[in-house]
Structures are given as C-alpha cells and as structure tokens.
mmCIF file of C-alpha atoms in Angstrom:
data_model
loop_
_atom_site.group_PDB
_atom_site.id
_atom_site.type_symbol
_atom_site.label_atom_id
_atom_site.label_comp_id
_atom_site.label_asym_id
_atom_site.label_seq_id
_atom_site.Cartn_x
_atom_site.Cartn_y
_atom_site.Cartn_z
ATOM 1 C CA UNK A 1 -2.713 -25.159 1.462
ATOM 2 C CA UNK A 2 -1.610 -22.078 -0.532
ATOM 3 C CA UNK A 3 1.618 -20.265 0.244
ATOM 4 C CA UNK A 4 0.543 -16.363 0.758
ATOM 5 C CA UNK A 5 3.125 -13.671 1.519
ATOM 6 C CA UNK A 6 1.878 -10.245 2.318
ATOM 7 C CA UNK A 7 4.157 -7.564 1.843
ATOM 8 C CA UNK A 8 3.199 -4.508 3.642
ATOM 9 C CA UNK A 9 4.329 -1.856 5.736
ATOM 10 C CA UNK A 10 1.575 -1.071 7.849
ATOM 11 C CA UNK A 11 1.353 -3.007 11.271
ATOM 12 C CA UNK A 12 -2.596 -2.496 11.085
ATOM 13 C CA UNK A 13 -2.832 -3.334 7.764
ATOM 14 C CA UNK A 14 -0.861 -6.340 7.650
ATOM 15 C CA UNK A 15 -3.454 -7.549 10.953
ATOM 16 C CA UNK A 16 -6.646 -6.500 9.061
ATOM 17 C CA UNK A 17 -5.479 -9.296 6.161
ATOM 18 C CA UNK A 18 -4.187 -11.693 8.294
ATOM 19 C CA UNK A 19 -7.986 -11.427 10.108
ATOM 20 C CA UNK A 20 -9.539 -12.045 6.921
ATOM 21 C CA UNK A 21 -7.445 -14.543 5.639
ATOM 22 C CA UNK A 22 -7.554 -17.212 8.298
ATOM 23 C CA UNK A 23 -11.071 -16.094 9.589
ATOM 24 C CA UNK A 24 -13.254 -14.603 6.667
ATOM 25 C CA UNK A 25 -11.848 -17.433 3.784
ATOM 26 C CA UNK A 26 -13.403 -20.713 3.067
ATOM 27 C CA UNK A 27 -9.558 -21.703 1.284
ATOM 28 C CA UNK A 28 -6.662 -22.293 4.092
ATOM 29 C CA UNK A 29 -3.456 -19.837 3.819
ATOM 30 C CA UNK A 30 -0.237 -19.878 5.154
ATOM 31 C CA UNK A 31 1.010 -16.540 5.704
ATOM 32 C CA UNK A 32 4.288 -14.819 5.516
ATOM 33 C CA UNK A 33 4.919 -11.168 6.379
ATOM 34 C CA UNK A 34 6.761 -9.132 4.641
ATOM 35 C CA UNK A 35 7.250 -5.105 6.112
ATOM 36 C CA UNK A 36 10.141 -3.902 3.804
ATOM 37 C CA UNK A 37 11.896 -4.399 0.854
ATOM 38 C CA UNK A 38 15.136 -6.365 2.316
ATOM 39 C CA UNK A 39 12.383 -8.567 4.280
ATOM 40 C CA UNK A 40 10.759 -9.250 0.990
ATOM 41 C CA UNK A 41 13.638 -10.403 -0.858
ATOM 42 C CA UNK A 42 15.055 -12.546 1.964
ATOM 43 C CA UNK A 43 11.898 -14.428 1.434
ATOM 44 C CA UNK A 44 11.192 -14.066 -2.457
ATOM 45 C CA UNK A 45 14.601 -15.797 -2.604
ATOM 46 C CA UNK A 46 14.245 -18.614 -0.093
ATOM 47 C CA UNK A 47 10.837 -19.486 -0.197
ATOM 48 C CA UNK A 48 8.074 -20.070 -2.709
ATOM 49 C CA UNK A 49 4.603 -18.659 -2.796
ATOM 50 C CA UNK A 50 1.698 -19.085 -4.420
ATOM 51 C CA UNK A 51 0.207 -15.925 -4.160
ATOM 52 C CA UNK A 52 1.271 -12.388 -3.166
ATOM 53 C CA UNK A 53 -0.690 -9.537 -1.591
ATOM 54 C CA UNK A 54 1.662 -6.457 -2.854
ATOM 55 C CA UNK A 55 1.885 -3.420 -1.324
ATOM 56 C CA UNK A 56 3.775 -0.552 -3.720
ATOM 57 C CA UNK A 57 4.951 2.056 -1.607
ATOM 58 C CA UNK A 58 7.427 0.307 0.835
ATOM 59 C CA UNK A 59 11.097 1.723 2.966
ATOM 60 C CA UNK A 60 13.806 1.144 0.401
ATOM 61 C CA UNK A 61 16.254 -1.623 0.874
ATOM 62 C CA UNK A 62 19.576 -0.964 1.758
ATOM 63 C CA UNK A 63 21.460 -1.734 -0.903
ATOM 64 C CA UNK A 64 19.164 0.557 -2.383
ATOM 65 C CA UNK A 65 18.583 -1.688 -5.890
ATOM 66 C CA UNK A 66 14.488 -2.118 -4.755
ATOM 67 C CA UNK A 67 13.167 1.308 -4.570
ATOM 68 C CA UNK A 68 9.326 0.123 -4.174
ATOM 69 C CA UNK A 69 6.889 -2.363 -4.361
ATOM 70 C CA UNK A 70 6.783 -2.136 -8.340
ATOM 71 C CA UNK A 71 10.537 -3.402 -8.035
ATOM 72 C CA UNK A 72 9.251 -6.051 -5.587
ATOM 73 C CA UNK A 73 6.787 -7.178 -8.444
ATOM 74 C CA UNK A 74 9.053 -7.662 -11.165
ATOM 75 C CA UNK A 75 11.501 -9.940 -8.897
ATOM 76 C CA UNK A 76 8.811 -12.094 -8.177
ATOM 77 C CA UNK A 77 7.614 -12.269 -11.851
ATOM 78 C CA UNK A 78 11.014 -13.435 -12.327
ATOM 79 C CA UNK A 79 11.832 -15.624 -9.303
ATOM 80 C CA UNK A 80 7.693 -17.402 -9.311
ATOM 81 C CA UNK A 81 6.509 -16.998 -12.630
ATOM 82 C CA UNK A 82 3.389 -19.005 -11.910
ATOM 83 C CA UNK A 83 2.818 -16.703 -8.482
ATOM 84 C CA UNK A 84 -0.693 -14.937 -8.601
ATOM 85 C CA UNK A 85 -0.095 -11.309 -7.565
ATOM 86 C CA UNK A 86 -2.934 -8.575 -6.254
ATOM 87 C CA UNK A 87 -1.560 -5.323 -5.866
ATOM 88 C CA UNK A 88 -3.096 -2.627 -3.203
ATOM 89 C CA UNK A 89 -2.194 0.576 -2.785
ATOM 90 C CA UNK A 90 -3.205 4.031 -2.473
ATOM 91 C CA UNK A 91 -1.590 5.227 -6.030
ATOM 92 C CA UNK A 92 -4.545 6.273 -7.615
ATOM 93 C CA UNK A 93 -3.087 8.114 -10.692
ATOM 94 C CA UNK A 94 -4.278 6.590 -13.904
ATOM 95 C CA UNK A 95 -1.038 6.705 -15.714
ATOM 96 C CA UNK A 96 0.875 5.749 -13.176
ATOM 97 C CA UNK A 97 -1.654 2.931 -12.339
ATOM 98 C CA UNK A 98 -1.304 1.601 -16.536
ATOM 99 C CA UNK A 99 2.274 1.393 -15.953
ATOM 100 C CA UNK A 100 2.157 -0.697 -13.300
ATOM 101 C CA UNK A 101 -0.334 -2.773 -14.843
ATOM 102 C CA UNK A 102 2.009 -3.175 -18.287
ATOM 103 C CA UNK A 103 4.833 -3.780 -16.232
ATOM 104 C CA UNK A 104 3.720 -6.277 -13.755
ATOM 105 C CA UNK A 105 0.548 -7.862 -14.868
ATOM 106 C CA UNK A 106 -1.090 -8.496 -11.883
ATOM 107 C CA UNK A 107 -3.839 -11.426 -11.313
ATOM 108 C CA UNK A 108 -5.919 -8.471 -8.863
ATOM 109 C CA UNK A 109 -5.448 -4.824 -8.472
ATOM 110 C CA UNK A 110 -7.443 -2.435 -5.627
ATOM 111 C CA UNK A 111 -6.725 1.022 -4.547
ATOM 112 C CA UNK A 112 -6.911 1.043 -0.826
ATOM 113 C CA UNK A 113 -8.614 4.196 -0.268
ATOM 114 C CA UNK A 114 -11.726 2.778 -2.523
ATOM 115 C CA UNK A 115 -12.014 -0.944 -1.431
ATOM 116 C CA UNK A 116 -12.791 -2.766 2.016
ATOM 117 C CA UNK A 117 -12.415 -6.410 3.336
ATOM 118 C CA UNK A 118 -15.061 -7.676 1.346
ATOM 119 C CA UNK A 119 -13.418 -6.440 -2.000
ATOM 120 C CA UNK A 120 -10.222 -8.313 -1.144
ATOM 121 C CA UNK A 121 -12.163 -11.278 -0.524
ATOM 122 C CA UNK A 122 -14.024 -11.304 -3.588
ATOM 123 C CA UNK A 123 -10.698 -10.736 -5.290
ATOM 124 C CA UNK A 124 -8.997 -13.417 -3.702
ATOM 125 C CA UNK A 125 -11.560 -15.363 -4.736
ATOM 126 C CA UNK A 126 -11.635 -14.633 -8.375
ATOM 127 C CA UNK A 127 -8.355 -15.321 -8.408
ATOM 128 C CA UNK A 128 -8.423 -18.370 -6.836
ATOM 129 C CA UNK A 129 -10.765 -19.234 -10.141
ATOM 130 C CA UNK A 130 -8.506 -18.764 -12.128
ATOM 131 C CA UNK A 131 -9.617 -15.455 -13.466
ATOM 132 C CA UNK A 132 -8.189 -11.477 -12.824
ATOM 133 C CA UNK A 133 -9.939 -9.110 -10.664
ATOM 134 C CA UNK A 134 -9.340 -5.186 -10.750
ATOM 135 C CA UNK A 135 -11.218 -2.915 -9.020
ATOM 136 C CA UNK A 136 -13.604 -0.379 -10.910
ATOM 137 C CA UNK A 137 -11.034 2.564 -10.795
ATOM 138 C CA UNK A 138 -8.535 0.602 -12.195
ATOM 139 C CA UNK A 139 -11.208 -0.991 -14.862
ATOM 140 C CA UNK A 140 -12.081 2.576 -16.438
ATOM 141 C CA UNK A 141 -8.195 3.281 -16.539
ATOM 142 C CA UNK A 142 -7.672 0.133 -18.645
ATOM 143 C CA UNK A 143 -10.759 1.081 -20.854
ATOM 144 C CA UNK A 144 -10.295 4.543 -21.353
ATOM 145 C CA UNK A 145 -6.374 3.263 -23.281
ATOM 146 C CA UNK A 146 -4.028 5.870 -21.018
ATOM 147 C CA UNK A 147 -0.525 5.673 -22.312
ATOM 148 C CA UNK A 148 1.733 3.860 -19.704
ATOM 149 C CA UNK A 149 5.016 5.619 -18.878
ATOM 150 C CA UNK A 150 7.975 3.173 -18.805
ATOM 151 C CA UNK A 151 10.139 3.697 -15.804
ATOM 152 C CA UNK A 152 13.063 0.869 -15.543
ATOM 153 C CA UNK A 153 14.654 -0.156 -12.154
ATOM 154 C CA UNK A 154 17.782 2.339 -12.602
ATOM 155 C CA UNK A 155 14.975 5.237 -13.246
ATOM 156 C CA UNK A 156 13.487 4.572 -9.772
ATOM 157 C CA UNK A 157 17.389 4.559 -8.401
ATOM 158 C CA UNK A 158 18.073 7.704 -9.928
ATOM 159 C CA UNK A 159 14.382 9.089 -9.277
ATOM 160 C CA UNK A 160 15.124 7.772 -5.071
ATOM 161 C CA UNK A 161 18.524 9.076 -5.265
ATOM 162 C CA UNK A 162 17.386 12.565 -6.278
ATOM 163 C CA UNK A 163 14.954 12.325 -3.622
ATOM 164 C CA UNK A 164 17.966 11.903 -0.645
ATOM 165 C CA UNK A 165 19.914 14.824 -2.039
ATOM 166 C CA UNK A 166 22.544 13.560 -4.103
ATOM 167 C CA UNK A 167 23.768 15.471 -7.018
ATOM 168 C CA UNK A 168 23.773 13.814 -10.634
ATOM 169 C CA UNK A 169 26.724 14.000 -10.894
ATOM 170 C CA UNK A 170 27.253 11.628 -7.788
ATOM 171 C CA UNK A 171 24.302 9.006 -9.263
ATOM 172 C CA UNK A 172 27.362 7.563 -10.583
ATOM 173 C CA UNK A 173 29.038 6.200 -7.276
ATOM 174 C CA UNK A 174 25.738 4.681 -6.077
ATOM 175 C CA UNK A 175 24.121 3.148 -9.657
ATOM 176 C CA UNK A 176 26.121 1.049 -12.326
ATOM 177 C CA UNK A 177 25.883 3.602 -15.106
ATOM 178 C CA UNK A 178 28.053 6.116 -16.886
ATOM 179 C CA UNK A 179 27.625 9.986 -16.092
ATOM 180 C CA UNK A 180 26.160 10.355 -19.532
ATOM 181 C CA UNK A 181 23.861 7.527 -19.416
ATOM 182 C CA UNK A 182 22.246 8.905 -16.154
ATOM 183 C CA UNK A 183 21.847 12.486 -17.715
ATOM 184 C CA UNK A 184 19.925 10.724 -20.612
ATOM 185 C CA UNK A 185 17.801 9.086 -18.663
ATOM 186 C CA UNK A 186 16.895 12.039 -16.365
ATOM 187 C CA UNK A 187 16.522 14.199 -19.024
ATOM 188 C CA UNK A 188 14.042 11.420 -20.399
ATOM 189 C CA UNK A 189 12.345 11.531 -17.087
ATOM 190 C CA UNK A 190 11.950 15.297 -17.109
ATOM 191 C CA UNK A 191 10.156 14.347 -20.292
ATOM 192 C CA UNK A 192 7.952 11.484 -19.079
ATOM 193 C CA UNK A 193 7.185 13.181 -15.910
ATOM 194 C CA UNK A 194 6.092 16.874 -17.396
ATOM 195 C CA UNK A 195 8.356 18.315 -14.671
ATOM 196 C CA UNK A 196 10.354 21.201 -17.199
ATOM 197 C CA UNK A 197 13.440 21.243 -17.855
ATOM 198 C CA UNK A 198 15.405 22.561 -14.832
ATOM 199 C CA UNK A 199 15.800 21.856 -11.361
ATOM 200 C CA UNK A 200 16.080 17.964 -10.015
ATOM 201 C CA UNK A 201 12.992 19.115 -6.944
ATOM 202 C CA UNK A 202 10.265 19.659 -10.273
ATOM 203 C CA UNK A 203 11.363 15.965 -10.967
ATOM 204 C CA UNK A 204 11.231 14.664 -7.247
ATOM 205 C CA UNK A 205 8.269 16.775 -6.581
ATOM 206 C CA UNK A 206 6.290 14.773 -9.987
ATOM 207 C CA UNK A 207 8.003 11.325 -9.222
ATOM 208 C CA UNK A 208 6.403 11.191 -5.222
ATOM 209 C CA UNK A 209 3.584 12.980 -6.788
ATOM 210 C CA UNK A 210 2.777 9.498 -8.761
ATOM 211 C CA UNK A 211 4.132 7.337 -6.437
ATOM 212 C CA UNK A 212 7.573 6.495 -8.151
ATOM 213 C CA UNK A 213 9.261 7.386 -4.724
#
C-alpha cells in the first residue's frame, strides 16, 4: 500500500481527495492530512511517504522558516528523495509556475481552477507508471522556455515579513542575515519582481500577486 500525505488547507478540498482516493482508485492509499505548514513538517520528519499531493499556498508556520508550500516541497525533496510529488494550486502565473517547476521538480503539476477529479486521477495514475504528468497550462509554459525567477527560502522570509509590517531594518531580528545582506536581496527582489524601486507595498503587492506570499 502506498504512503500518501495530502497537504492542504481546505477542509473541502482535502474531503474531495480523500473521496477519490479510497473510492475512485483501483491502487490502495493510506492517507495522511496535512492543513498547515507546522502539521506538514511534524509529519515530513517522522514519517515516510511515498507520494505527496502538495498544495502551495498554505498558513505559515510559526517559527516562520516555511513560508509556503514551495518551502514544503524542497524539505521533502530533501527528507524523501525518492517521494513522487503532484503539486495543485491555483498559481496560474507562467513565471511563477517555471520556478516552481525548476525548483521542485514535481512528478505531476495541475492548476486547480482548470482541472477536476478525473484529471487528478489520470495524474495519479501516470505517476504511478512511472512517468510525469502536467496539466496543459503548465505544458505550454514549459514549451514556450519562460525564464524562471529564483526565489531562495530567506527571499520568501523577507518577502512574508514585509507582508506583516515589519521594517527592513527589523528583518534582521527575525531571519539569520546581516542588515546588508537583506537590503541586497530585496533590492534583487525589486528587480526580479518588476515592482520599482521604492516602497516595500510595490514589492508585497507583486510577491502575493504571484503567489510568493
């Protein structure tokens, strides 16, 4: 029997999968729930899975290291290198999208708002094979070569900290960086994320724009 955890936020949504998975598949699961990022950890660090249905846009842990799901991703890459991992969410930006893609490499990726049951069952399934299934959104991303923008775990901290209020010059107390190493990287951000070059909201407003935060 494979080991399945689904991390999602959504009471509804995490029912809908759990209907499909032990009623609409032909291959048993065992299922885990996962609804936020400290729940997800707890069990990406005690457990072992086989595969993972990832959700990227997820309440921020408290010690405030796993921003999103993205963060989620890597930790598993890291903790169950062998885990097969479908991402769905309702990021639909194509850039954003590719850099979630380089960063995580995902078995299966869908975009909620353009996929059903039957999609995630057929992905599953492909998986299952052996083989990678993305959805057709995603596909034409890949093929039409967007350039991914590299955002690191302390760019999402800064990016989320931003987001609560905090001044940069307070980043400091809350990530392990110098002063001058966060100015860098917002500055690099600013950059990346086409915001200009002023206030920190043009930078929030872009980052939750794409799903960052």
């Amino acid at each position: 029997m494979n080991n399945l955890l689904i991390i999602e936020d959504c009471p509804f949504t995490c029912q809908g999968y759990k209907t499909l998975l032990e009623h609409g598949m032909a291959t048993p699961f065992s299922l885990q729930f996962a609804n936020t990022c400290d729940e997800a950890v707890k069990l990406i660090k005690t457990k072992t899975f086989d595969f993972v249905l990832l959700d990227l846009q997820l309440p921020v842990s408290k010690n405030e290291k796993y921003v999103c799901g993205e963060d989620l991703g890597l930790l598993i890459r890291n903790m169950w290198p062998e885990a097969k991992i479908i991402i769905l969410t309702n990021i639909s930006d194509a850039i954003r999208i590719k850099s979630i893609i380089d960063e995580i490499d995902p078995e299966g990726f869908l975009i909620k708002a353009k996929s059903n049951p039957m999609d995630l069952k057929n992905t599953i399934e492909t998986v299952l094979r052996g083989d990678r299934f993305y959805c057709n959104t995603t596909t034409n991303y890949i093929k039409e070569n967007y350039n991914s923008v590299k955002i690191s775990e302390y760019d999402r901290q800064i990016l989320y900290h931003l987001s609560m209020g905090l001044k940069t010059k307070d980043l400091c107390k809350h990530i392990p960086l110098s002063l001058r190493s966060i100015e860098v990287r917002k500055t690099r951000l600013k950059t990346l994320l086409n915001s200009g070059k002023n206030k920190n909201f043009n930078l929030v407003k872009e980052a939750k724009k794409l799903g960052y935060i």
